[in-house]
mmCIF file with all atom_site columns, C-alpha atoms in Angstrom:
data_model
loop_
_atom_site.group_PDB
_atom_site.id
_atom_site.type_symbol
_atom_site.label_atom_id
_atom_site.label_alt_id
_atom_site.label_comp_id
_atom_site.label_asym_id
_atom_site.label_entity_id
_atom_site.label_seq_id
_atom_site.pdbx_PDB_ins_code
_atom_site.Cartn_x
_atom_site.Cartn_y
_atom_site.Cartn_z
_atom_site.occupancy
_atom_site.B_iso_or_equiv
_atom_site.pdbx_formal_charge
_atom_site.auth_seq_id
_atom_site.auth_comp_id
_atom_site.auth_asym_id
_atom_site.auth_atom_id
_atom_site.pdbx_PDB_model_num
ATOM 1  C CA . ARG A 1 1  ? -41.657 23.317 -12.143 1.00 0.00 ? 1  ARG A CA 1
ATOM 2  C CA . TYR A 1 2  ? -39.116 20.548 -11.506 1.00 0.00 ? 2  TYR A CA 1
ATOM 3  C CA . LEU A 1 3  ? -36.576 23.125 -10.329 1.00 0.00 ? 3  LEU A CA 1
ATOM 4  C CA . VAL A 1 4  ? -39.010 24.279 -7.635  1.00 0.00 ? 4  VAL A CA 1
ATOM 5  C CA . LEU A 1 5  ? -39.987 20.789 -6.463  1.00 0.00 ? 5  LEU A CA 1
ATOM 6  C CA . LYS A 1 6  ? -36.506 19.265 -6.939  1.00 0.00 ? 6  LYS A CA 1
ATOM 7  C CA . SER A 1 7  ? -38.014 15.787 -7.213  1.00 0.00 ? 7  SER A CA 1
ATOM 8  C CA . ILE A 1 8  ? -39.374 13.763 -10.119 1.00 0.00 ? 8  ILE A CA 1
ATOM 9  C CA . PRO A 1 9  ? -41.849 11.815 -7.919  1.00 0.00 ? 9  PRO A CA 1
ATOM 10 C CA . ALA A 1 10 ? -43.153 15.103 -6.491  1.00 0.00 ? 10 ALA A CA 1
ATOM 11 C CA . LEU A 1 11 ? -43.552 16.512 -10.002 1.00 0.00 ? 11 LEU A CA 1
ATOM 12 C CA . THR A 1 12 ? -45.321 13.325 -11.118 1.00 0.00 ? 12 THR A CA 1
ATOM 13 C CA . ALA A 1 13 ? -47.731 13.588 -8.175  1.00 0.00 ? 13 ALA A CA 1
ATOM 14 C CA . GLU A 1 14 ? -48.441 17.231 -8.993  1.00 0.00 ? 14 GLU A CA 1
ATOM 15 C CA . LEU A 1 15 ? -49.141 16.356 -12.633 1.00 0.00 ? 15 LEU A CA 1
ATOM 16 C CA . ALA A 1 16 ? -51.556 13.645 -11.475 1.00 0.00 ? 16 ALA A CA 1
ATOM 17 C CA . ASP A 1 17 ? -53.313 16.120 -9.164  1.00 0.00 ? 17 ASP A CA 1
ATOM 18 C CA . GLN A 1 18 ? -53.730 18.505 -12.108 1.00 0.00 ? 18 GLN A CA 1
ATOM 19 C CA . GLY A 1 19 ? -55.129 15.714 -14.293 1.00 0.00 ? 19 GLY A CA 1
ATOM 20 C CA . ILE A 1 20 ? -52.278 15.843 -16.796 1.00 0.00 ? 20 ILE A CA 1
ATOM 21 C CA . ARG A 1 21 ? -52.027 12.532 -18.617 1.00 0.00 ? 21 ARG A CA 1
ATOM 22 C CA . SER A 1 22 ? -50.060 10.965 -21.431 1.00 0.00 ? 22 SER A CA 1
ATOM 23 C CA . LYS A 1 23 ? -51.138 11.416 -25.039 1.00 0.00 ? 23 LYS A CA 1
ATOM 24 C CA . ARG A 1 24 ? -54.243 9.421  -25.907 1.00 0.00 ? 24 ARG A CA 1
ATOM 25 C CA . TRP A 1 25 ? -54.590 7.956  -29.382 1.00 0.00 ? 25 TRP A CA 1
ATOM 26 C CA . THR A 1 26 ? -56.592 5.291  -31.190 1.00 0.00 ? 26 THR A CA 1
ATOM 27 C CA . SER A 1 27 ? -55.008 2.752  -33.513 1.00 0.00 ? 27 SER A CA 1
ATOM 28 C CA . ARG A 1 28 ? -56.437 1.847  -36.910 1.00 0.00 ? 28 ARG A CA 1
ATOM 29 C CA . ALA A 1 29 ? -57.880 -1.268 -35.275 1.00 0.00 ? 29 ALA A CA 1
ATOM 30 C CA . GLY A 1 30 ? -59.820 0.969  -32.873 1.00 0.00 ? 30 GLY A CA 1
ATOM 31 C CA . ILE A 1 31 ? -57.706 0.181  -29.818 1.00 0.00 ? 31 ILE A CA 1
ATOM 32 C CA . VAL A 1 32 ? -57.274 3.135  -27.468 1.00 0.00 ? 32 VAL A CA 1
ATOM 33 C CA . HIS A 1 33 ? -53.742 3.702  -26.160 1.00 0.00 ? 33 HIS A CA 1
ATOM 34 C CA . GLY A 1 34 ? -52.364 6.165  -23.621 1.00 0.00 ? 34 GLY A CA 1
ATOM 35 C CA . GLY A 1 35 ? -54.395 8.669  -21.679 1.00 0.00 ? 35 GLY A CA 1
ATOM 36 C CA . LEU A 1 36 ? -52.878 7.364  -18.455 1.00 0.00 ? 36 LEU A CA 1
ATOM 37 C CA . PRO A 1 37 ? -51.391 9.356  -15.580 1.00 0.00 ? 37 PRO A CA 1
ATOM 38 C CA . MET A 1 38 ? -47.753 10.279 -16.141 1.00 0.00 ? 38 MET A CA 1
ATOM 39 C CA . ARG A 1 39 ? -45.231 7.980  -14.452 1.00 0.00 ? 39 ARG A CA 1
ATOM 40 C CA . VAL A 1 40 ? -41.826 8.751  -12.975 1.00 0.00 ? 40 VAL A CA 1
ATOM 41 C CA . GLY A 1 41 ? -39.921 7.145  -15.865 1.00 0.00 ? 41 GLY A CA 1
ATOM 42 C CA . GLY A 1 42 ? -41.840 9.092  -18.491 1.00 0.00 ? 42 GLY A CA 1
ATOM 43 C CA . VAL A 1 43 ? -41.342 12.390 -16.684 1.00 0.00 ? 43 VAL A CA 1
ATOM 44 C CA . ALA A 1 44 ? -37.611 11.645 -16.317 1.00 0.00 ? 44 ALA A CA 1
ATOM 45 C CA . HIS A 1 45 ? -37.407 10.909 -20.052 1.00 0.00 ? 45 HIS A CA 1
ATOM 46 C CA . ILE A 1 46 ? -39.030 14.246 -20.866 1.00 0.00 ? 46 ILE A CA 1
ATOM 47 C CA . LEU A 1 47 ? -36.673 16.142 -18.545 1.00 0.00 ? 47 LEU A CA 1
ATOM 48 C CA . ASN A 1 48 ? -33.624 14.526 -20.184 1.00 0.00 ? 48 ASN A CA 1
ATOM 49 C CA . ASN A 1 49 ? -34.831 14.796 -23.793 1.00 0.00 ? 49 ASN A CA 1
ATOM 50 C CA . ARG A 1 50 ? -32.424 16.959 -25.798 1.00 0.00 ? 50 ARG A CA 1
ATOM 51 C CA . VAL A 1 51 ? -34.980 17.440 -28.594 1.00 0.00 ? 51 VAL A CA 1
ATOM 52 C CA . TYR A 1 52 ? -36.528 20.224 -26.508 1.00 0.00 ? 52 TYR A CA 1
ATOM 53 C CA . ARG A 1 53 ? -33.149 21.943 -26.658 1.00 0.00 ? 53 ARG A CA 1
ATOM 54 C CA . GLY A 1 54 ? -33.184 21.961 -30.474 1.00 0.00 ? 54 GLY A CA 1
ATOM 55 C CA . GLU A 1 55 ? -30.874 18.996 -30.894 1.00 0.00 ? 55 GLU A CA 1
ATOM 56 C CA . ALA A 1 56 ? -31.130 15.610 -32.542 1.00 0.00 ? 56 ALA A CA 1
ATOM 57 C CA . VAL A 1 57 ? -29.456 12.600 -30.930 1.00 0.00 ? 57 VAL A CA 1
ATOM 58 C CA . HIS A 1 58 ? -28.097 9.681  -32.939 1.00 0.00 ? 58 HIS A CA 1
ATOM 59 C CA . ASN A 1 59 ? -25.951 6.854  -31.545 1.00 0.00 ? 59 ASN A CA 1
ATOM 60 C CA . GLY A 1 60 ? -25.471 8.772  -28.305 1.00 0.00 ? 60 GLY A CA 1
ATOM 61 C CA . LYS A 1 61 ? -24.153 11.914 -30.025 1.00 0.00 ? 61 LYS A CA 1
ATOM 62 C CA . ALA A 1 62 ? -26.076 15.194 -30.107 1.00 0.00 ? 62 ALA A CA 1
ATOM 63 C CA . PHE A 1 63 ? -26.263 17.255 -33.286 1.00 0.00 ? 63 PHE A CA 1
ATOM 64 C CA . LYS A 1 64 ? -27.846 20.627 -34.019 1.00 0.00 ? 64 LYS A CA 1
ATOM 65 C CA . GLY A 1 65 ? -31.381 19.899 -35.161 1.00 0.00 ? 65 GLY A CA 1
ATOM 66 C CA . GLU A 1 66 ? -33.327 21.576 -37.939 1.00 0.00 ? 66 GLU A CA 1
ATOM 67 C CA . HIS A 1 67 ? -35.950 22.692 -35.423 1.00 0.00 ? 67 HIS A CA 1
ATOM 68 C CA . GLU A 1 68 ? -35.932 25.580 -32.975 1.00 0.00 ? 68 GLU A CA 1
ATOM 69 C CA . ALA A 1 69 ? -35.390 24.899 -29.287 1.00 0.00 ? 69 ALA A CA 1
ATOM 70 C CA . ILE A 1 70 ? -38.512 25.236 -27.147 1.00 0.00 ? 70 ILE A CA 1
ATOM 71 C CA . VAL A 1 71 ? -36.591 25.199 -23.834 1.00 0.00 ? 71 VAL A CA 1
ATOM 72 C CA . PRO A 1 72 ? -33.894 27.838 -23.236 1.00 0.00 ? 72 PRO A CA 1
ATOM 73 C CA . ASP A 1 73 ? -30.357 26.474 -22.814 1.00 0.00 ? 73 ASP A CA 1
ATOM 74 C CA . ALA A 1 74 ? -30.027 27.963 -19.321 1.00 0.00 ? 74 ALA A CA 1
ATOM 75 C CA . LEU A 1 75 ? -33.221 26.267 -18.107 1.00 0.00 ? 75 LEU A CA 1
ATOM 76 C CA . PHE A 1 76 ? -32.237 22.920 -19.641 1.00 0.00 ? 76 PHE A CA 1
ATOM 77 C CA . ALA A 1 77 ? -28.775 23.152 -18.040 1.00 0.00 ? 77 ALA A CA 1
ATOM 78 C CA . ALA A 1 78 ? -30.283 23.999 -14.649 1.00 0.00 ? 78 ALA A CA 1
ATOM 79 C CA . VAL A 1 79 ? -32.606 20.989 -14.829 1.00 0.00 ? 79 VAL A CA 1
ATOM 80 C CA . GLN A 1 80 ? -29.715 18.711 -15.828 1.00 0.00 ? 80 GLN A CA 1
ATOM 81 C CA . ALA A 1 81 ? -27.634 20.028 -12.909 1.00 0.00 ? 81 ALA A CA 1
ATOM 82 C CA . GLN A 1 82 ? -30.510 19.334 -10.482 1.00 0.00 ? 82 GLN A CA 1
ATOM 83 C CA . LEU A 1 83 ? -30.995 15.843 -11.910 1.00 0.00 ? 83 LEU A CA 1
ATOM 84 C CA . LEU A 1 84 ? -27.281 15.167 -11.465 1.00 0.00 ? 84 LEU A CA 1
ATOM 85 C CA . ALA A 1 85 ? -27.377 16.466 -7.887  1.00 0.00 ? 85 ALA A CA 1
ATOM 86 C CA . ASN A 1 86 ? -30.314 14.147 -7.112  1.00 0.00 ? 86 ASN A CA 1
ATOM 87 C CA . ARG A 1 87 ? -28.672 11.099 -8.667  1.00 0.00 ? 87 ARG A CA 1
ATOM 88 C CA . VAL A 1 88 ? -28.034 8.344  -6.160  1.00 0.00 ? 88 VAL A CA 1
ATOM 89 C CA . THR A 1 89 ? -24.990 6.114  -6.548  1.00 0.00 ? 89 THR A CA 1
ATOM 90 C CA . ARG A 1 90 ? -25.520 2.579  -5.393  1.00 0.00 ? 90 ARG A CA 1
ATOM 91 C CA . SER A 1 91 ? -22.734 0.190  -4.522  1.00 0.00 ? 91 SER A CA 1
ATOM 92 C CA . GLN A 1 92 ? -22.641 -3.473 -5.445  1.00 0.00 ? 92 GLN A CA 1
ATOM 93 C CA . ARG A 1 93 ? -22.795 -6.012 -2.662  1.00 0.00 ? 93 ARG A CA 1
ATOM 94 C CA . LYS A 1 94 ? -19.809 -8.280 -2.357  1.00 0.00 ? 94 LYS A CA 1
#
């Protein structure tokens, strides 16, 4: 869906409209965590997560994982290319 919208904030807004929220869980102490609307940072983390590609990352290096990929390589590469195209470079003030 990100490839159609081409924007993480737009995707986050669409997820909120659909009622999609983060995982909700209760601690042993009975405290409820999560269950909140997805935020831009969380969506960006999911889009960049190489685990969905069937890899494990350790110390910044990716290794073939023991699990099957749930996102095809072509789709993952297309999303990464779009993320790179959307990246904004900011200059430091002097």
